[in-house]
PDB file of C-alpha atoms and ligand atoms in Angstrom:
ATOM      1  CA  MET A   1     -21.277  23.161 -10.058  1.00 92.00           C
ATOM      2  CA  ASN A   2     -24.656  23.146  -8.385  1.00 93.00           C
ATOM      3  CA  ASP A   3     -25.391  20.628  -5.481  1.00 95.00           C
ATOM      4  CA  VAL A   4     -22.406  18.268  -5.521  1.00 97.00           C
ATOM      5  CA  THR A   5     -21.434  16.340  -2.467  1.00 97.00           C
ATOM      6  CA  LEU A   6     -17.895  17.000  -1.013  1.00 97.00           C
ATOM      7  CA  SER A   7     -17.087  14.558   1.672  1.00 96.00           C
ATOM      8  CA  TYR A   8     -14.289  13.813   4.183  1.00 96.00           C
ATOM      9  CA  GLY A   9     -14.872  11.075   6.645  1.00 94.00           C
ATOM     10  CA  LYS A  10     -18.141  11.633   8.504  1.00 95.00           C
ATOM     11  CA  HIS A  11     -18.498  15.093   7.012  1.00 95.00           C
ATOM     12  CA  LEU A  12     -20.795  15.164   3.932  1.00 95.00           C
ATOM     13  CA  ILE A  13     -21.518  18.426   2.394  1.00 95.00           C
ATOM     14  CA  THR A  14     -24.078  19.052  -0.520  1.00 95.00           C
ATOM     15  CA  HIS A  15     -23.929  22.541  -1.847  1.00 94.00           C
ATOM     16  CA  ASP A  16     -22.498  24.355  -4.780  1.00 95.00           C
ATOM     17  CA  LEU A  17     -18.733  24.175  -5.626  1.00 96.00           C
ATOM     18  CA  LEU A  18     -16.437  26.178  -7.781  1.00 95.00           C
ATOM     19  CA  PHE A  19     -13.207  25.215  -9.557  1.00 94.00           C
ATOM     20  CA  THR A  20     -10.842  28.163  -9.609  1.00 94.00           C
ATOM     21  CA  HIS A  21      -7.321  29.054 -10.847  1.00 94.00           C
ATOM     22  CA  PHE A  22      -6.201  28.397  -7.188  1.00 93.00           C
ATOM     23  CA  GLY A  23      -8.321  25.279  -6.310  1.00 94.00           C
ATOM     24  CA  LEU A  24     -11.744  24.578  -4.827  1.00 95.00           C
ATOM     25  CA  SER A  25     -13.959  27.408  -3.659  1.00 93.00           C
ATOM     26  CA  GLY A  26     -17.673  28.116  -3.237  1.00 92.00           C
ATOM     27  CA  PRO A  27     -19.881  27.196  -0.278  1.00 91.00           C
ATOM     28  CA  ALA A  28     -19.146  23.269  -0.262  1.00 94.00           C
ATOM     29  CA  ALA A  29     -15.385  24.017  -0.084  1.00 94.00           C
ATOM     30  CA  LEU A  30     -15.794  26.704   2.517  1.00 91.00           C
ATOM     31  CA  ARG A  31     -17.651  24.492   4.815  1.00 90.00           C
ATOM     32  CA  LEU A  32     -15.426  21.604   4.386  1.00 93.00           C
ATOM     33  CA  SER A  33     -12.379  23.746   5.146  1.00 91.00           C
ATOM     34  CA  SER A  34     -13.702  23.906   8.770  1.00 87.00           C
ATOM     35  CA  PHE A  35     -12.872  20.226   8.896  1.00 90.00           C
ATOM     36  CA  VAL A  36      -9.542  19.781   7.153  1.00 92.00           C
ATOM     37  CA  LYS A  37      -6.025  21.050   7.658  1.00 91.00           C
ATOM     38  CA  GLY A  38      -4.319  19.873   4.489  1.00 93.00           C
ATOM     39  CA  GLY A  39      -2.878  16.339   3.607  1.00 95.00           C
ATOM     40  CA  GLU A  40      -6.369  14.738   3.609  1.00 96.00           C
ATOM     41  CA  THR A  41      -8.161  13.106   0.640  1.00 97.00           C
ATOM     42  CA  ALA A  42     -11.680  14.329   0.247  1.00 97.00           C
ATOM     43  CA  HIS A  43     -14.073  12.785  -2.248  1.00 98.00           C
ATOM     44  CA  LEU A  44     -16.389  14.584  -4.659  1.00 98.00           C
ATOM     45  CA  ASP A  45     -19.700  13.125  -5.885  1.00 98.00           C
ATOM     46  CA  PHE A  46     -20.459  15.027  -9.067  1.00 98.00           C
ATOM     47  CA  LEU A  47     -23.932  13.476  -9.232  1.00 98.00           C
ATOM     48  CA  PRO A  48     -25.308  12.839  -5.741  1.00 97.00           C
ATOM     49  CA  GLN A  49     -28.911  12.449  -7.075  1.00 96.00           C
ATOM     50  CA  THR A  50     -27.840   9.531  -9.348  1.00 97.00           C
ATOM     51  CA  SER A  51     -26.780   6.130  -8.093  1.00 97.00           C
ATOM     52  CA  GLU A  52     -23.927   4.106  -9.492  1.00 97.00           C
ATOM     53  CA  GLU A  53     -26.555   1.472 -10.807  1.00 97.00           C
ATOM     54  CA  GLU A  54     -28.445   4.342 -12.451  1.00 97.00           C
ATOM     55  CA  LEU A  55     -25.111   5.522 -14.110  1.00 97.00           C
ATOM     56  CA  LEU A  56     -24.520   2.033 -15.338  1.00 97.00           C
ATOM     57  CA  THR A  57     -27.748   1.659 -16.826  1.00 97.00           C
ATOM     58  CA  LEU A  58     -27.617   5.069 -18.452  1.00 97.00           C
ATOM     59  CA  PHE A  59     -24.240   3.908 -20.075  1.00 97.00           C
ATOM     60  CA  GLU A  60     -25.825   0.876 -21.386  1.00 96.00           C
ATOM     61  CA  ALA A  61     -28.704   2.907 -23.006  1.00 97.00           C
ATOM     62  CA  GLN A  62     -26.307   5.179 -24.648  1.00 97.00           C
ATOM     63  CA  ARG A  63     -23.524   2.570 -25.516  1.00 96.00           C
ATOM     64  CA  GLU A  64     -23.462   3.783 -29.192  1.00 97.00           C
ATOM     65  CA  LYS A  65     -22.738   7.339 -28.231  1.00 97.00           C
ATOM     66  CA  SER A  66     -19.263   8.990 -27.617  1.00 97.00           C
ATOM     67  CA  CYS A  67     -17.940   9.083 -23.990  1.00 97.00           C
ATOM     68  CA  LYS A  68     -17.598  12.814 -24.307  1.00 97.00           C
ATOM     69  CA  ASN A  69     -21.243  13.525 -25.331  1.00 97.00           C
ATOM     70  CA  VAL A  70     -22.612  11.159 -22.632  1.00 97.00           C
ATOM     71  CA  LEU A  71     -20.467  13.016 -20.046  1.00 98.00           C
ATOM     72  CA  LYS A  72     -21.632  16.274 -21.438  1.00 97.00           C
ATOM     73  CA  GLY A  73     -25.095  15.416 -20.801  1.00 97.00           C
ATOM     74  CA  LEU A  74     -24.282  14.837 -17.203  1.00 97.00           C
ATOM     75  CA  LEU A  75     -21.674  17.368 -16.379  1.00 97.00           C
ATOM     76  CA  PRO A  76     -20.358  20.982 -17.502  1.00 95.00           C
ATOM     77  CA  GLU A  77     -18.505  20.697 -20.789  1.00 96.00           C
ATOM     78  CA  ARG A  78     -15.006  21.267 -19.518  1.00 95.00           C
ATOM     79  CA  LEU A  79     -15.341  18.732 -16.836  1.00 95.00           C
ATOM     80  CA  ALA A  80     -16.781  16.330 -19.208  1.00 97.00           C
ATOM     81  CA  ASP A  81     -13.823  16.690 -21.385  1.00 97.00           C
ATOM     82  CA  PHE A  82     -11.453  16.295 -18.664  1.00 96.00           C
ATOM     83  CA  LEU A  83     -13.035  13.124 -17.557  1.00 96.00           C
ATOM     84  CA  ALA A  84     -13.302  11.722 -21.104  1.00 96.00           C
ATOM     85  CA  GLN A  85      -9.659  12.416 -21.949  1.00 96.00           C
ATOM     86  CA  PRO A  86      -8.310   8.821 -21.014  1.00 95.00           C
ATOM     87  CA  LEU A  87     -11.294   7.057 -22.228  1.00 96.00           C
ATOM     88  CA  PRO A  88     -11.800   5.383 -25.728  1.00 96.00           C
ATOM     89  CA  GLU A  89     -14.081   7.155 -28.255  1.00 96.00           C
ATOM     90  CA  LYS A  90     -17.519   5.304 -27.438  1.00 97.00           C
ATOM     91  CA  ILE A  91     -19.138   4.088 -24.414  1.00 97.00           C
ATOM     92  CA  LYS A  92     -19.482   0.489 -25.993  1.00 97.00           C
ATOM     93  CA  GLN A  93     -15.662   0.497 -26.314  1.00 97.00           C
ATOM     94  CA  LEU A  94     -15.240   0.955 -22.470  1.00 97.00           C
ATOM     95  CA  SER A  95     -13.929  -2.184 -20.664  1.00 96.00           C
ATOM     96  CA  PRO A  96     -15.894  -3.282 -17.499  1.00 95.00           C
ATOM     97  CA  GLN A  97     -12.863  -1.879 -15.541  1.00 96.00           C
ATOM     98  CA  GLU A  98     -12.829   1.460 -17.459  1.00 96.00           C
ATOM     99  CA  LYS A  99     -16.565   1.659 -16.863  1.00 96.00           C
ATOM    100  CA  GLN A 100     -15.908   1.073 -13.024  1.00 95.00           C
ATOM    101  CA  VAL A 101     -13.263   3.771 -12.940  1.00 96.00           C
ATOM    102  CA  LEU A 102     -15.552   6.236 -14.790  1.00 97.00           C
ATOM    103  CA  VAL A 103     -18.454   5.572 -12.285  1.00 97.00           C
ATOM    104  CA  GLU A 104     -15.872   6.004  -9.273  1.00 97.00           C
ATOM    105  CA  ASN A 105     -14.741   9.290 -10.837  1.00 97.00           C
ATOM    106  CA  LEU A 106     -18.133  10.517 -11.065  1.00 98.00           C
ATOM    107  CA  LYS A 107     -19.346   9.430  -7.727  1.00 98.00           C
ATOM    108  CA  ALA A 108     -16.070   9.781  -5.579  1.00 98.00           C
ATOM    109  CA  PHE A 109     -13.549  11.695  -7.308  1.00 97.00           C
ATOM    110  CA  PRO A 110     -10.488  11.937  -5.027  1.00 97.00           C
ATOM    111  CA  ILE A 111      -9.400  15.477  -4.010  1.00 96.00           C
ATOM    112  CA  ASN A 112      -6.046  15.729  -2.403  1.00 96.00           C
ATOM    113  CA  ILE A 113      -6.306  18.740  -0.069  1.00 96.00           C
ATOM    114  CA  THR A 114      -2.854  20.380  -0.205  1.00 96.00           C
ATOM    115  CA  GLY A 115      -3.799  23.156   2.157  1.00 95.00           C
ATOM    116  CA  LYS A 116      -6.120  26.080   2.889  1.00 93.00           C
ATOM    117  CA  MET A 117      -5.797  29.726   1.890  1.00 91.00           C
ATOM    118  CA  SER A 118      -4.076  32.032   4.494  1.00 89.00           C
ATOM    119  CA  LEU A 119      -6.027  33.818   7.225  1.00 85.00           C
ATOM    120  CA  ALA A 120      -5.829  37.057   5.066  1.00 89.00           C
ATOM    121  CA  LYS A 121      -8.029  35.323   2.438  1.00 87.00           C
ATOM    122  CA  SER A 122     -10.439  33.637   4.923  1.00 84.00           C
ATOM    123  CA  PHE A 123     -14.048  34.447   4.916  1.00 82.00           C
ATOM    124  CA  VAL A 124     -14.708  33.449   8.422  1.00 83.00           C
ATOM    125  CA  THR A 125     -12.622  32.164  11.317  1.00 83.00           C
ATOM    126  CA  LYS A 126     -13.300  29.121  13.293  1.00 82.00           C
ATOM    127  CA  ASP A 127     -12.354  29.317  17.115  1.00 86.00           C
ATOM    128  CA  GLY A 128     -12.386  32.516  19.061  1.00 93.00           C
ATOM    129  CA  VAL A 129     -13.888  33.323  22.483  1.00 96.00           C
ATOM    130  CA  ASP A 130     -15.808  30.227  23.767  1.00 96.00           C
ATOM    131  CA  LEU A 131     -19.508  30.864  23.923  1.00 95.00           C
ATOM    132  CA  LYS A 132     -19.611  28.905  27.275  1.00 96.00           C
ATOM    133  CA  GLU A 133     -17.375  31.666  28.716  1.00 97.00           C
ATOM    134  CA  ILE A 134     -19.748  34.444  28.110  1.00 96.00           C
ATOM    135  CA  ASN A 135     -23.204  35.525  29.302  1.00 95.00           C
ATOM    136  CA  PRO A 136     -25.309  35.162  26.088  1.00 91.00           C
ATOM    137  CA  LYS A 137     -27.697  37.804  27.106  1.00 91.00           C
ATOM    138  CA  ILE A 138     -25.256  40.501  27.618  1.00 92.00           C
ATOM    139  CA  LEU A 139     -22.351  39.077  25.887  1.00 95.00           C
ATOM    140  CA  GLU A 140     -20.093  39.686  28.946  1.00 95.00           C
ATOM    141  CA  SER A 141     -17.200  37.579  29.812  1.00 97.00           C
ATOM    142  CA  LYS A 142     -17.826  35.355  32.764  1.00 97.00           C
ATOM    143  CA  LYS A 143     -14.101  35.383  33.538  1.00 97.00           C
ATOM    144  CA  VAL A 144     -13.457  39.246  33.148  1.00 97.00           C
ATOM    145  CA  PRO A 145     -16.541  41.186  34.263  1.00 95.00           C
ATOM    146  CA  GLY A 146     -17.112  44.319  32.139  1.00 94.00           C
ATOM    147  CA  LEU A 147     -15.442  42.777  29.116  1.00 96.00           C
ATOM    148  CA  HIS A 148     -17.967  42.224  26.221  1.00 96.00           C
ATOM    149  CA  PHE A 149     -17.608  40.489  22.901  1.00 96.00           C
ATOM    150  CA  ALA A 150     -19.369  40.844  19.610  1.00 96.00           C
ATOM    151  CA  GLY A 151     -18.803  39.542  16.054  1.00 94.00           C
ATOM    152  CA  GLU A 152     -16.082  37.477  14.455  1.00 91.00           C
ATOM    153  CA  VAL A 153     -14.103  37.226  17.688  1.00 94.00           C
ATOM    154  CA  LEU A 154     -16.843  34.900  19.080  1.00 94.00           C
ATOM    155  CA  ASP A 155     -16.465  31.146  18.395  1.00 93.00           C
ATOM    156  CA  ILE A 156     -19.340  31.168  15.858  1.00 89.00           C
ATOM    157  CA  ASN A 157     -18.789  29.545  12.639  1.00 81.00           C
ATOM    158  CA  ALA A 158     -22.104  29.379  10.751  1.00 77.00           C
ATOM    159  CA  HIS A 159     -23.096  28.034   7.490  1.00 77.00           C
ATOM    160  CA  THR A 160     -22.430  30.059   4.420  1.00 74.00           C
ATOM    161  CA  GLY A 161     -25.228  32.275   3.337  1.00 76.00           C
ATOM    162  CA  GLY A 162     -25.315  35.366   5.534  1.00 81.00           C
ATOM    163  CA  PHE A 163     -25.360  33.557   8.894  1.00 85.00           C
ATOM    164  CA  ASN A 164     -22.017  34.847   9.999  1.00 87.00           C
ATOM    165  CA  ILE A 165     -22.682  38.392   9.224  1.00 91.00           C
ATOM    166  CA  THR A 166     -26.135  38.076  10.805  1.00 92.00           C
ATOM    167  CA  SER A 167     -24.582  36.919  14.090  1.00 92.00           C
ATOM    168  CA  ASP A 168     -22.073  39.631  13.859  1.00 93.00           C
ATOM    169  CA  LEU A 169     -24.611  42.275  13.214  1.00 95.00           C
ATOM    170  CA  CYS A 170     -26.798  40.992  16.036  1.00 94.00           C
ATOM    171  CA  THR A 171     -24.147  40.758  18.521  1.00 95.00           C
ATOM    172  CA  GLY A 172     -22.937  44.226  17.486  1.00 95.00           C
ATOM    173  CA  TRP A 173     -26.536  45.585  17.925  1.00 94.00           C
ATOM    174  CA  VAL A 174     -26.780  43.924  21.452  1.00 92.00           C
ATOM    175  CA  LEU A 175     -23.505  45.686  22.547  1.00 92.00           C
ATOM    176  CA  GLY A 176     -24.473  49.001  20.867  1.00 90.00           C
ATOM    177  CA  THR A 177     -27.937  49.361  22.705  1.00 88.00           C
ATOM    178  CA  PRO A 178     -28.201  51.916  25.422  1.00 78.00           C
ATOM    179  CA  MET A 179     -28.470  49.386  28.264  1.00 71.00           C
ATOM    180  CA  TYR A 180     -24.597  49.443  28.041  1.00 52.00           C
TER     181      TYR A 180
HETATM  182  C1  FAD B   1     -14.541  37.982   1.129  1.00 58.75           C
HETATM  183  C2  FAD B   1     -15.422  37.652   2.333  1.00 58.75           C
HETATM  184  C3  FAD B   1     -16.838  37.269   1.957  1.00 58.75           C
HETATM  185  C4  FAD B   1     -17.629  37.155   2.921  1.00 58.75           C
HETATM  186  N1  FAD B   1     -18.896  36.641   2.724  1.00 58.75           N
HETATM  187  C5  FAD B   1     -19.783  36.564   3.722  1.00 58.75           C
HETATM  188  C6  FAD B   1     -21.145  36.013   3.465  1.00 58.75           C
HETATM  189  O1  FAD B   1     -21.521  35.835   2.338  1.00 58.75           O
HETATM  190  N2  FAD B   1     -21.990  35.875   4.485  1.00 58.75           N
HETATM  191  C7  FAD B   1     -21.560  36.052   5.820  1.00 58.75           C
HETATM  192  O2  FAD B   1     -22.430  35.875   6.619  1.00 58.75           O
HETATM  193  N3  FAD B   1     -20.276  36.335   6.143  1.00 58.75           N
HETATM  194  C8  FAD B   1     -19.414  36.557   5.003  1.00 58.75           C
HETATM  195  N4  FAD B   1     -18.145  36.878   5.470  1.00 58.75           N
HETATM  196  C9  FAD B   1     -17.824  37.076   6.958  1.00 58.75           C
HETATM  197  C10 FAD B   1     -18.190  38.378   7.442  1.00 58.75           C
HETATM  198  O3  FAD B   1     -17.926  39.457   6.544  1.00 58.75           O
HETATM  199  C11 FAD B   1     -17.496  38.555   8.797  1.00 58.75           C
HETATM  200  O4  FAD B   1     -17.839  37.358   9.476  1.00 58.75           O
HETATM  201  C12 FAD B   1     -17.934  39.865   9.496  1.00 58.75           C
HETATM  202  O5  FAD B   1     -17.580  40.968   8.629  1.00 58.75           O
HETATM  203  C13 FAD B   1     -17.055  39.975  10.853  1.00 58.75           C
HETATM  204  O6  FAD B   1     -17.557  41.182  11.364  1.00 58.75           O
HETATM  205  P1  FAD B   1     -16.927  41.898  12.494  1.00 58.75           P
HETATM  206  O7  FAD B   1     -17.500  43.198  12.704  1.00 58.75           O
HETATM  207  O8  FAD B   1     -16.904  41.061  13.782  1.00 58.75           O
HETATM  208  O9  FAD B   1     -15.271  41.945  12.221  1.00 58.75           O
HETATM  209  P2  FAD B   1     -14.903  42.944  10.941  1.00 58.75           P
HETATM  210  O10 FAD B   1     -15.773  43.132   9.767  1.00 58.75           O
HETATM  211  O11 FAD B   1     -13.536  42.222  10.620  1.00 58.75           O
HETATM  212  O12 FAD B   1     -14.539  44.346  11.548  1.00 58.75           O
HETATM  213  C14 FAD B   1     -13.548  44.498  12.556  1.00 58.75           C
HETATM  214  C15 FAD B   1     -13.070  45.991  12.497  1.00 58.75           C
HETATM  215  O13 FAD B   1     -12.152  46.333  13.418  1.00 58.75           O
HETATM  216  C16 FAD B   1     -11.230  47.163  12.890  1.00 58.75           C
HETATM  217  N5  FAD B   1     -10.071  46.911  13.677  1.00 58.75           N
HETATM  218  C17 FAD B   1      -9.272  45.821  13.861  1.00 58.75           C
HETATM  219  N6  FAD B   1      -8.285  45.976  14.780  1.00 58.75           N
HETATM  220  C18 FAD B   1      -8.540  47.296  15.302  1.00 58.75           C
HETATM  221  C19 FAD B   1      -7.870  48.253  16.252  1.00 58.75           C
HETATM  222  N7  FAD B   1      -6.749  47.689  16.922  1.00 58.75           N
HETATM  223  N8  FAD B   1      -8.346  49.328  16.439  1.00 58.75           N
HETATM  224  C20 FAD B   1      -9.505  49.788  15.867  1.00 58.75           C
HETATM  225  N9  FAD B   1     -10.063  49.058  14.834  1.00 58.75           N
HETATM  226  C21 FAD B   1      -9.569  47.878  14.542  1.00 58.75           C
HETATM  227  C22 FAD B   1     -10.948  46.430  11.415  1.00 58.75           C
HETATM  228  O14 FAD B   1     -10.249  47.437  10.623  1.00 58.75           O
HETATM  229  C23 FAD B   1     -12.407  46.220  10.952  1.00 58.75           C
HETATM  230  O15 FAD B   1     -13.074  47.387  10.396  1.00 58.75           O
HETATM  231  C24 FAD B   1     -17.188  37.124   4.357  1.00 58.75           C
HETATM  232  C25 FAD B   1     -15.982  37.653   4.703  1.00 58.75           C
HETATM  233  C26 FAD B   1     -15.089  37.833   3.632  1.00 58.75           C
HETATM  234  C27 FAD B   1     -13.727  38.243   3.915  1.00 58.75           C
END
């Protein structure tokens, strides 16, 4: 799904998200994975551009329609089917409480984080050699003169979208230039 908001505590990530056979993936999940360990509950806003009030107004305007069709107008089909499962046939049949639960599911769907994939399946690693411990110009350790670092081993955990590989290539280029 494009541009959903995944949140945990103060971390609010609006980006694309994938539902896969093993759980959540895609840029939003990858970014949130920096801040969680497993055991937390994150929340998913499927419609960050639409407020709760706007949803309630929309339901009122489409009260004669089936819940499934109204949700299909807002979400991918299989997700709409999933959220419509426990609901009565039509929007007008929703009790005020059911309407509220539906809005909460759309705006703050709880996601229990059971854990993260293994290191072998990771895209990038958080942590590594502290940037404060190296001279940024020549990437030399301040603790061990003559020892230089480049790439993933540095504590650089950039946003998804090519920034990691860019910093790896740049630091590799710096170390590979003839001045060394
Ligand atoms: C599936 C996947 C998707 C990714 N997608 C993106 C993306 O879209 N955008 C982005 O910016 N980043 C992405 N990344 C992250 C990016 O690929 C890595 O951050 C980057 O490749 C790290 O570069 P590196 O040269 O530091 O390390 P590596 O690419 O891991 O290279 C280290 C090399 O050292 C070799 N090596 C290890 N030990 C030894 C040894 N003892 N002796 C000799 N050689 C050794 C390894 O075989 C390896 O070839 C992705 C990573 C994965 C796994």
